[in-house]
Short mmCIF file of C-alpha atoms and ligand atoms in Angstrom, two decimals:
data_model
loop_
_atom_site.label_atom_id
_atom_site.label_comp_id
_atom_site.label_asym_id
_atom_site.label_seq_id
_atom_site.Cartn_x
_atom_site.Cartn_y
_atom_site.Cartn_z
CA GLU A 19 -11.80 117.32 -38.26
CA THR A 20 -10.10 118.84 -41.08
CA LYS A 21 -11.77 117.28 -44.60
CA ILE A 22 -9.64 115.90 -47.25
CA LEU A 23 -10.93 116.33 -50.74
CA LYS A 24 -9.10 114.09 -53.34
CA ILE A 25 -8.62 115.93 -56.87
CA ASP A 26 -8.10 113.90 -60.09
CA ARG A 27 -5.50 115.96 -61.95
CA ASN A 28 -7.03 114.45 -65.04
CA ASN A 29 -10.54 115.18 -64.76
CA VAL A 30 -10.45 118.11 -62.06
CA ASP A 31 -14.21 118.09 -60.02
CA TYR A 32 -14.56 121.67 -60.17
CA SER A 33 -17.20 121.71 -57.46
CA TYR A 34 -14.09 120.59 -55.27
CA LEU A 35 -12.27 124.01 -56.23
CA LYS A 36 -15.88 125.90 -55.61
CA LYS A 37 -16.21 124.41 -51.86
CA ALA A 38 -12.26 125.65 -51.38
CA GLY A 39 -12.35 128.80 -53.05
CA ASN A 40 -15.42 129.54 -50.48
CA LEU A 41 -13.97 128.73 -47.35
CA ILE A 42 -11.06 131.44 -48.41
CA LYS A 43 -13.94 133.67 -49.39
CA MET A 44 -14.97 133.40 -45.66
CA GLY A 45 -11.48 133.37 -44.09
CA GLU A 46 -10.83 129.99 -43.47
CA LEU A 47 -7.30 127.89 -44.10
CA VAL A 48 -7.21 125.18 -47.06
CA ALA A 49 -3.82 123.44 -47.75
CA PHE A 50 -3.02 122.98 -51.55
CA PRO A 51 -0.53 121.13 -53.66
CA THR A 52 2.00 122.97 -55.61
CA GLU A 53 5.34 121.69 -57.59
CA THR A 54 7.41 122.78 -54.73
CA VAL A 55 5.70 121.97 -51.54
CA TYR A 56 1.91 122.09 -49.86
CA GLY A 57 0.88 125.42 -49.46
CA LEU A 58 -1.32 126.57 -46.08
CA GLY A 59 -3.38 129.29 -47.90
CA ALA A 60 -5.61 132.32 -46.73
CA ASP A 61 -6.53 134.82 -48.45
CA GLY A 62 -3.69 137.67 -48.33
CA LEU A 63 -5.92 140.48 -48.31
CA ASN A 64 -7.68 139.75 -45.53
CA GLU A 65 -5.48 140.38 -42.16
CA LYS A 66 -7.74 138.39 -39.84
CA ALA A 67 -7.22 135.10 -42.44
CA ALA A 68 -3.83 135.48 -42.64
CA ALA A 69 -3.23 135.68 -38.54
CA LYS A 70 -5.00 132.09 -38.58
CA ILE A 71 -1.99 130.69 -40.45
CA PHE A 72 0.59 131.59 -37.79
CA LYS A 73 -1.66 130.09 -35.21
CA ALA A 74 -2.25 126.77 -37.06
CA LYS A 75 1.45 126.48 -37.61
CA ASN A 76 2.63 128.17 -34.63
CA ARG A 77 4.78 130.52 -36.59
CA PRO A 78 6.61 133.27 -35.02
CA ALA A 79 4.55 136.65 -36.08
CA ASP A 80 8.16 138.57 -37.51
CA ASN A 81 8.53 135.33 -40.17
CA PRO A 82 6.96 137.01 -43.46
CA LEU A 83 4.41 134.91 -46.01
CA ILE A 84 4.51 134.55 -49.52
CA LEU A 85 1.89 135.88 -51.87
CA HIS A 86 0.58 133.09 -54.47
CA ILE A 87 -0.79 134.32 -57.90
CA SER A 88 -2.45 132.68 -60.77
CA GLU A 89 -1.15 135.28 -63.50
CA ASN A 90 2.01 137.68 -64.10
CA GLU A 91 -0.26 140.34 -64.16
CA GLU A 92 -1.79 140.32 -60.66
CA LEU A 93 2.28 141.54 -59.60
CA ILE A 94 1.73 144.92 -60.40
CA ASP A 95 -1.22 145.74 -57.50
CA LEU A 96 0.90 144.03 -55.32
CA VAL A 97 4.16 145.84 -55.50
CA GLU A 98 5.25 149.40 -55.42
CA LYS A 99 7.32 149.10 -58.89
CA VAL A 100 7.77 146.04 -61.38
CA ASP A 101 11.44 147.04 -62.85
CA ASP A 102 12.86 145.84 -66.20
CA LYS A 103 14.57 142.92 -64.66
CA THR A 104 12.01 141.29 -62.39
CA LYS A 105 10.29 141.87 -65.54
CA TYR A 106 12.69 139.81 -67.52
CA LEU A 107 12.73 137.48 -64.79
CA ILE A 108 9.36 136.22 -64.07
CA ASN A 109 8.71 136.32 -67.75
CA ASN A 110 10.80 133.53 -68.30
CA LEU A 111 10.62 131.79 -64.84
CA TRP A 112 7.11 132.11 -63.82
CA PRO A 113 5.22 130.24 -63.40
CA GLY A 114 7.69 128.24 -61.34
CA PRO A 115 9.67 127.51 -58.53
CA LEU A 116 10.27 131.26 -58.04
CA THR A 117 9.29 133.91 -55.21
CA VAL A 118 10.52 137.29 -55.76
CA ILE A 119 10.57 140.20 -53.43
CA LEU A 120 9.89 143.53 -54.05
CA LYS A 121 8.85 146.59 -52.11
CA LYS A 122 5.17 146.19 -51.14
CA SER A 123 2.06 148.65 -52.20
CA SER A 124 -0.27 150.24 -50.01
CA LYS A 125 -2.88 147.12 -50.34
CA ILE A 126 -0.80 144.49 -48.54
CA PRO A 127 -1.55 143.99 -44.54
CA ALA A 128 1.45 144.55 -42.36
CA ILE A 129 0.66 140.89 -41.18
CA ILE A 130 1.65 139.79 -44.54
CA THR A 131 4.59 140.83 -44.48
CA GLY A 132 5.62 140.62 -40.91
CA GLY A 133 5.69 144.81 -40.42
CA GLY A 134 8.80 145.18 -43.15
CA ASP A 135 8.17 147.13 -46.40
CA THR A 136 8.85 144.57 -48.79
CA VAL A 137 6.14 141.65 -50.02
CA ALA A 138 7.41 138.07 -51.34
CA VAL A 139 5.28 136.91 -54.48
CA ARG A 140 4.97 133.71 -56.22
CA ARG A 141 3.60 132.19 -59.29
CA PRO A 142 3.25 128.53 -58.87
CA LYS A 143 3.99 126.15 -61.95
CA ASP A 144 1.60 123.38 -60.38
CA GLU A 145 -1.64 123.99 -62.68
CA LEU A 146 -3.89 122.62 -59.39
CA ALA A 147 -2.92 125.39 -57.49
CA ARG A 148 -3.03 127.85 -59.89
CA LEU A 149 -6.74 126.77 -60.70
CA PHE A 150 -7.29 127.11 -56.94
CA ILE A 151 -5.89 130.75 -56.90
CA LYS A 152 -8.11 131.86 -59.64
CA GLU A 153 -11.05 130.40 -58.05
CA CYS A 154 -10.33 132.55 -54.51
CA ASN A 155 -9.99 135.90 -56.86
CA THR A 156 -7.47 137.05 -54.34
CA PRO A 157 -3.69 136.48 -53.52
CA ILE A 158 -3.41 133.17 -51.29
CA ALA A 159 -1.03 133.81 -48.46
CA ALA A 160 0.83 130.46 -48.19
CA PRO A 161 3.41 129.30 -46.29
CA SER A 162 4.89 125.72 -46.34
CA ALA A 163 1.54 123.59 -44.54
CA ASN A 164 4.05 122.17 -41.67
CA ILE A 165 3.68 123.20 -38.16
CA SER A 166 6.83 125.46 -37.84
CA GLY A 167 10.27 123.67 -37.53
CA ARG A 168 8.93 120.64 -39.37
CA PRO A 169 9.95 119.49 -42.49
CA SER A 170 7.75 120.97 -45.27
CA PRO A 171 4.96 118.50 -46.30
CA THR A 172 4.86 116.98 -50.09
CA ASN A 173 1.70 115.18 -50.35
CA ALA A 174 -1.63 115.52 -48.32
CA SER A 175 -1.43 112.80 -45.52
CA ASP A 176 1.82 114.98 -44.19
CA VAL A 177 0.23 117.75 -44.09
CA TYR A 178 -2.93 115.93 -42.47
CA TYR A 179 -0.28 114.86 -39.69
CA ASP A 180 0.73 118.44 -38.78
CA MET A 181 -2.33 120.29 -39.36
CA ASN A 182 -5.67 118.09 -38.56
CA GLY A 183 -8.09 119.83 -36.46
CA ARG A 184 -6.10 123.07 -36.97
CA ILE A 185 -7.54 123.84 -40.54
CA SER A 186 -10.70 123.58 -42.65
CA LEU A 187 -9.82 121.75 -45.76
CA ILE A 188 -6.68 119.98 -47.78
CA LEU A 189 -7.17 119.91 -51.63
CA ASP A 190 -5.07 116.50 -52.52
CA GLY A 191 -3.37 116.65 -55.71
CA GLY A 192 -1.03 113.88 -54.78
CA GLU A 193 2.98 113.88 -54.57
CA SER A 194 4.52 117.48 -55.23
CA ASP A 195 6.81 117.28 -58.14
CA ILE A 196 9.68 118.95 -56.92
CA GLY A 197 9.87 118.55 -52.57
CA ILE A 198 11.97 121.49 -51.66
CA GLU A 199 10.87 125.21 -51.39
CA SER A 200 10.95 127.81 -53.99
CA THR A 201 13.92 129.92 -54.99
CA VAL A 202 13.46 133.33 -52.96
CA ILE A 203 15.15 136.11 -54.58
CA ASP A 204 14.93 139.93 -53.29
CA MET A 205 14.72 142.37 -56.28
CA SER A 206 14.49 144.98 -53.98
CA LEU A 207 18.12 145.61 -53.27
CA ASP A 208 20.07 147.66 -55.58
CA LYS A 209 21.90 144.16 -56.16
CA PRO A 210 19.71 141.40 -56.59
CA CYS A 211 20.17 138.72 -54.08
CA ILE A 212 19.33 135.09 -53.49
CA LEU A 213 17.78 134.58 -49.83
CA ARG A 214 16.93 131.05 -50.12
CA PRO A 215 18.21 128.81 -52.74
CA GLY A 216 15.85 125.87 -54.32
CA PHE A 217 14.97 124.28 -57.79
CA TYR A 218 16.01 126.75 -59.72
CA THR A 219 19.89 127.03 -58.66
CA TYR A 220 22.37 129.99 -58.23
CA GLU A 221 24.05 129.49 -61.50
CA TYR A 222 20.41 129.18 -63.23
CA ILE A 223 19.21 132.50 -61.77
CA LYS A 224 22.71 134.00 -63.17
CA GLU A 225 21.91 133.39 -66.53
CA PHE A 226 19.19 135.28 -66.47
CA ILE A 227 20.36 138.36 -63.60
CA PRO A 228 24.27 138.05 -64.24
CA GLU A 229 25.15 139.95 -61.11
CA VAL A 230 22.70 138.38 -58.61
CA CYS A 231 24.59 137.54 -55.36
CA LEU A 232 23.95 135.04 -52.42
CA ASP A 233 22.91 135.77 -49.09
CA ASP A 234 26.11 136.01 -46.85
CA SER A 235 24.55 133.23 -44.70
CA LEU A 236 24.58 131.12 -47.44
CA VAL A 237 28.11 131.56 -48.20
CA ASP A 238 29.03 131.57 -44.49
CA ASP A 239 27.08 129.82 -42.17
CA SER A 240 28.32 132.12 -39.28
CA LYS A 241 26.80 135.55 -40.81
CA VAL A 242 22.82 136.02 -40.05
CA PRO A 243 20.34 135.42 -42.81
CA ARG A 244 18.55 138.42 -44.10
CA SER A 245 15.04 136.16 -44.65
CA PRO A 246 13.70 135.85 -41.37
CA GLY A 247 12.69 132.07 -41.91
CA GLN A 248 15.98 131.29 -42.75
CA LYS A 249 16.87 131.74 -39.49
CA TYR A 250 14.69 129.59 -37.31
CA LYS A 251 15.34 126.02 -36.36
CA HIS A 252 13.87 124.26 -39.56
CA TYR A 253 13.42 121.09 -41.37
CA ALA A 254 13.55 119.63 -38.10
CA PRO A 255 12.72 115.57 -37.63
CA LYS A 256 12.40 114.78 -33.77
CA ALA A 257 15.27 112.43 -34.32
CA ARG A 258 18.57 113.64 -33.81
CA MET A 259 20.15 113.44 -37.14
CA GLU A 260 23.73 113.37 -38.98
CA VAL A 261 24.82 113.95 -41.82
CA TYR A 262 28.22 112.57 -43.73
CA VAL A 263 29.82 113.74 -47.31
CA GLY A 264 32.05 112.38 -49.66
CA ASP A 265 33.68 108.99 -50.57
CA LYS A 266 34.25 107.79 -47.09
CA SER A 267 30.75 108.32 -45.61
CA ILE A 268 28.90 104.72 -46.45
CA SER A 269 31.61 103.00 -44.58
CA LEU A 270 31.41 105.85 -41.23
CA ILE A 271 27.69 105.56 -41.32
CA LYS A 272 28.09 101.79 -41.34
CA ASP A 273 30.26 101.88 -38.32
CA LEU A 274 28.06 104.46 -36.65
CA ALA A 275 25.21 102.33 -37.37
CA LYS A 276 26.25 99.58 -35.46
CA LYS A 277 27.54 101.39 -32.43
CA GLU A 278 24.04 103.31 -32.02
CA SER A 279 22.34 100.40 -32.25
CA GLU A 280 24.39 98.26 -29.63
CA LYS A 281 23.22 101.13 -27.26
CA GLY A 282 19.63 100.51 -28.04
CA ASN A 283 18.61 103.08 -30.55
CA LYS A 284 16.67 102.65 -33.32
CA VAL A 285 18.75 103.75 -36.44
CA GLY A 286 16.99 105.24 -39.52
CA ILE A 287 19.43 105.36 -42.62
CA LEU A 288 18.96 107.42 -45.39
CA VAL A 289 21.29 106.75 -48.29
CA PHE A 290 21.48 106.56 -52.43
CA ASN A 291 19.68 103.52 -53.78
CA ASP A 292 23.53 101.93 -54.73
CA TYR A 293 24.01 101.82 -50.94
CA LEU A 294 20.82 100.56 -49.97
CA ASP A 295 21.93 96.97 -49.32
CA GLU A 296 24.50 97.39 -47.01
CA PHE A 297 21.80 98.75 -44.70
CA SER A 298 19.15 95.54 -44.50
CA ASP A 299 20.17 95.38 -41.03
CA TYR A 300 18.38 98.88 -40.51
CA TYR A 301 15.11 101.23 -40.92
CA THR A 302 16.34 102.48 -44.47
CA LEU A 303 15.40 105.08 -46.72
CA SER A 304 16.48 105.70 -50.33
CA LEU A 305 17.27 109.33 -51.59
CA GLY A 306 17.00 108.17 -55.30
CA ASN A 307 19.61 107.80 -57.77
CA LYS A 308 22.94 109.76 -56.35
CA ASP A 309 23.31 111.26 -60.01
CA ARG A 310 19.81 112.37 -60.18
CA LEU A 311 19.66 115.03 -57.44
CA ILE A 312 15.87 115.79 -58.48
CA GLU A 313 15.11 112.41 -56.75
CA MET A 314 17.10 113.34 -53.57
CA SER A 315 15.14 116.79 -53.51
CA HIS A 316 11.88 114.83 -54.24
CA VAL A 317 12.10 112.52 -51.59
CA LEU A 318 13.98 113.93 -48.71
CA PHE A 319 11.46 115.94 -46.46
CA GLN A 320 9.06 112.48 -46.83
CA ALA A 321 11.89 110.86 -45.54
CA LEU A 322 12.37 112.44 -42.72
CA ARG A 323 8.98 112.47 -42.00
CA ASP A 324 9.02 108.41 -42.66
CA LEU A 325 12.03 107.67 -39.97
CA ASP A 326 10.04 110.51 -37.37
CA ARG A 327 6.59 107.77 -37.86
CA ASN A 328 8.80 105.25 -37.34
CA SER A 329 10.43 106.37 -33.91
CA CYS A 330 13.85 106.49 -35.19
CA ASP A 331 16.33 108.09 -32.29
CA ILE A 332 19.13 108.68 -34.58
CA ILE A 333 19.23 109.23 -38.74
CA LEU A 334 22.21 108.82 -40.30
CA ALA A 335 22.31 110.14 -43.90
CA GLN A 336 24.44 110.94 -46.91
CA GLY A 337 24.86 114.26 -48.04
CA VAL A 338 25.90 116.00 -51.46
CA GLU A 339 28.49 118.55 -52.73
CA ASP A 340 27.08 122.16 -51.99
CA ILE A 341 26.60 123.35 -55.82
CA GLY A 342 23.87 123.88 -58.08
CA LEU A 343 21.06 121.79 -56.58
CA GLY A 344 23.02 119.59 -54.39
CA LYS A 345 23.42 123.35 -52.37
CA SER A 346 19.62 123.83 -52.10
CA ILE A 347 19.29 120.40 -50.54
CA MET A 348 22.21 120.91 -48.39
CA ASN A 349 20.50 124.00 -46.91
CA ARG A 350 17.76 122.19 -45.93
CA MET A 351 20.05 119.05 -44.70
CA LYS A 352 22.38 121.73 -42.52
CA LYS A 353 19.19 122.97 -40.66
CA SER A 354 17.38 119.22 -40.31
CA ALA A 355 20.45 117.87 -38.51
CA SER A 356 21.04 121.13 -36.63
CA GLY A 357 24.50 122.44 -38.61
CA ASN A 358 25.80 118.04 -37.92
CA VAL A 359 27.36 118.02 -41.35
CA ASN A 360 30.88 116.52 -41.99
CA TYR A 361 32.69 116.25 -44.67
CA LEU A 362 35.16 113.50 -45.02
O1 TXA B 413 8.11 127.02 -52.40
C1 TXA B 413 7.79 127.97 -51.53
O2 TXA B 413 7.72 129.28 -51.69
C2 TXA B 413 6.46 127.47 -50.69
C3 TXA B 413 5.05 126.94 -51.64
C4 TXA B 413 3.83 126.89 -50.60
O3 TXA B 413 5.02 128.26 -51.95
N1 TXA B 413 6.14 128.52 -50.01
C5 TXA B 413 6.90 128.24 -48.76
O4 TXA B 413 6.70 129.08 -47.54
O5 TXA B 413 7.84 127.73 -48.16
P1 TXA B 413 7.25 129.81 -46.25
O6 TXA B 413 6.72 130.74 -45.42
O7 TXA B 413 7.66 128.28 -45.85
O8 TXA B 413 8.80 130.21 -46.57
C6 TXA B 413 8.94 131.35 -47.21
C7 TXA B 413 10.59 131.95 -47.02
C8 TXA B 413 10.45 132.48 -45.68
O9 TXA B 413 12.03 131.82 -45.18
C9 TXA B 413 10.78 134.34 -45.36
O10 TXA B 413 10.85 134.32 -44.10
C10 TXA B 413 10.57 134.56 -46.61
O11 TXA B 413 10.15 133.46 -47.64
N2 TXA B 413 10.03 135.75 -46.78
C11 TXA B 413 8.62 135.99 -47.37
N3 TXA B 413 8.63 137.38 -47.42
C12 TXA B 413 9.89 137.64 -47.21
C13 TXA B 413 10.08 139.20 -47.45
N4 TXA B 413 9.35 140.08 -47.37
N5 TXA B 413 11.70 139.54 -47.01
C14 TXA B 413 11.98 138.82 -46.66
N6 TXA B 413 12.24 137.27 -46.90
C15 TXA B 413 10.96 137.00 -46.86
MG1 MG B 414 8.35 126.85 -44.60
#
C-alpha cells in the first residue's frame, strides 16, 4: 500500500517532509509535486534506490534520470565543470522548468546516466519540491511518476493510479502548475541543443543562448532523437487517438465522432472551450481557452488519463500550430497519438 500525505501549501506540516526525507534516506521511493509534473524520487547517489525507480516504472535501463537539486550551487559537485553559458542560463532560469545536461562528475552512479558520460540536472520552481529535496540532503533522481509509456501525472491521484503498491509515499501538493515536463537542453555539446521542448520554448531559450539549436528529431520526424527517452512510445492513452489541426478540424472531428459512435465505439473528444457545446453528445473534455496555451498544457495529460478511465475507445483531439509553447505541446500530442496528427 502506498501512503498519501496531503500537504497544505499555506501551512506546511514539516513532519510530513521529515517522513518523506527519512524514506529517501532509507533508499525508498517517494513521489512529489513539481511545477511541471509529479516526480518519482529516490536518492540520486544511492544506486540501489535509483534501481528501484526503473523497476517501479517499468523503465528501460538506457533511459537516464534527471537529478533534482534545491540550490544552484549544488550543481557544481555533480558535473565536471559549469561553463559560463550554463551559469548565465541557470542564473536566469533556475529555479524553473529547465533541465541542463553537462559532463558528469565521478560522484554520479552509472545507473543515473544510463552508462553515459553526461548527467541531467534541474532545480524545480515548486517550493514544496525544493523543501522536500532540501530535507533529503541529497540530489533527488526523479523521472515523471508514471508507468513508462503513459501520460505523466500532474496530480497525486494520477500518481496513485499508476504507482499504488510500487512506492512508499506520495506527497500530495495539489495540481502541477504547468502540466508538461521541463525543457531539456544539452550544454555539453559545442553548440547547445534542446533535446526536449517544454514550458521554456526554443524562442525563449534563444534570448539567453542565441546559438541554441533544436535536436534534429524536433525539426524532422524521421530523425532519431538524441535523448533516449524521446525515442520510446510515450504519453500514450490506452485508446486510439487522432489529432486534427487547423480551421477545418472541428467539422472533421464532428463527422468522425458520428461515424465512430455509429460503429459502437465510445468516443472521447478534446477540444477548446469555444467548441464544447458542439460535442454535447460525446464524452468531451476542454483544452481551455484556445488563445492561452498554458491552459492546454495544464490539462492535457490529466485529460488523456480521464478519457482512459472512462473507457473511451477512440480520442479525437484538436491540436495547435507547431510554434512556441504549441511546439512543446504538439511534441507530446504526436507521441500520444503515435504520429496520427493531421493538418487541415
Ligand atoms: O519536468 C521534468 O523534467 C520532470 C519532473 C519530475 O522534473 N521529469 C521528467 O523526467 O520528465 P523523465 O525521466 O520523465 O524525462 C527525462 C528526459 C528523458 O527524455 C531522458 O531520456 C532525458 O531527459 N535525459 C536524462 N538524462 C539525459 C542525458 N544525460 N542525456 C540525454 N537525455 C537525458
Ligand atoms: Mg517521463
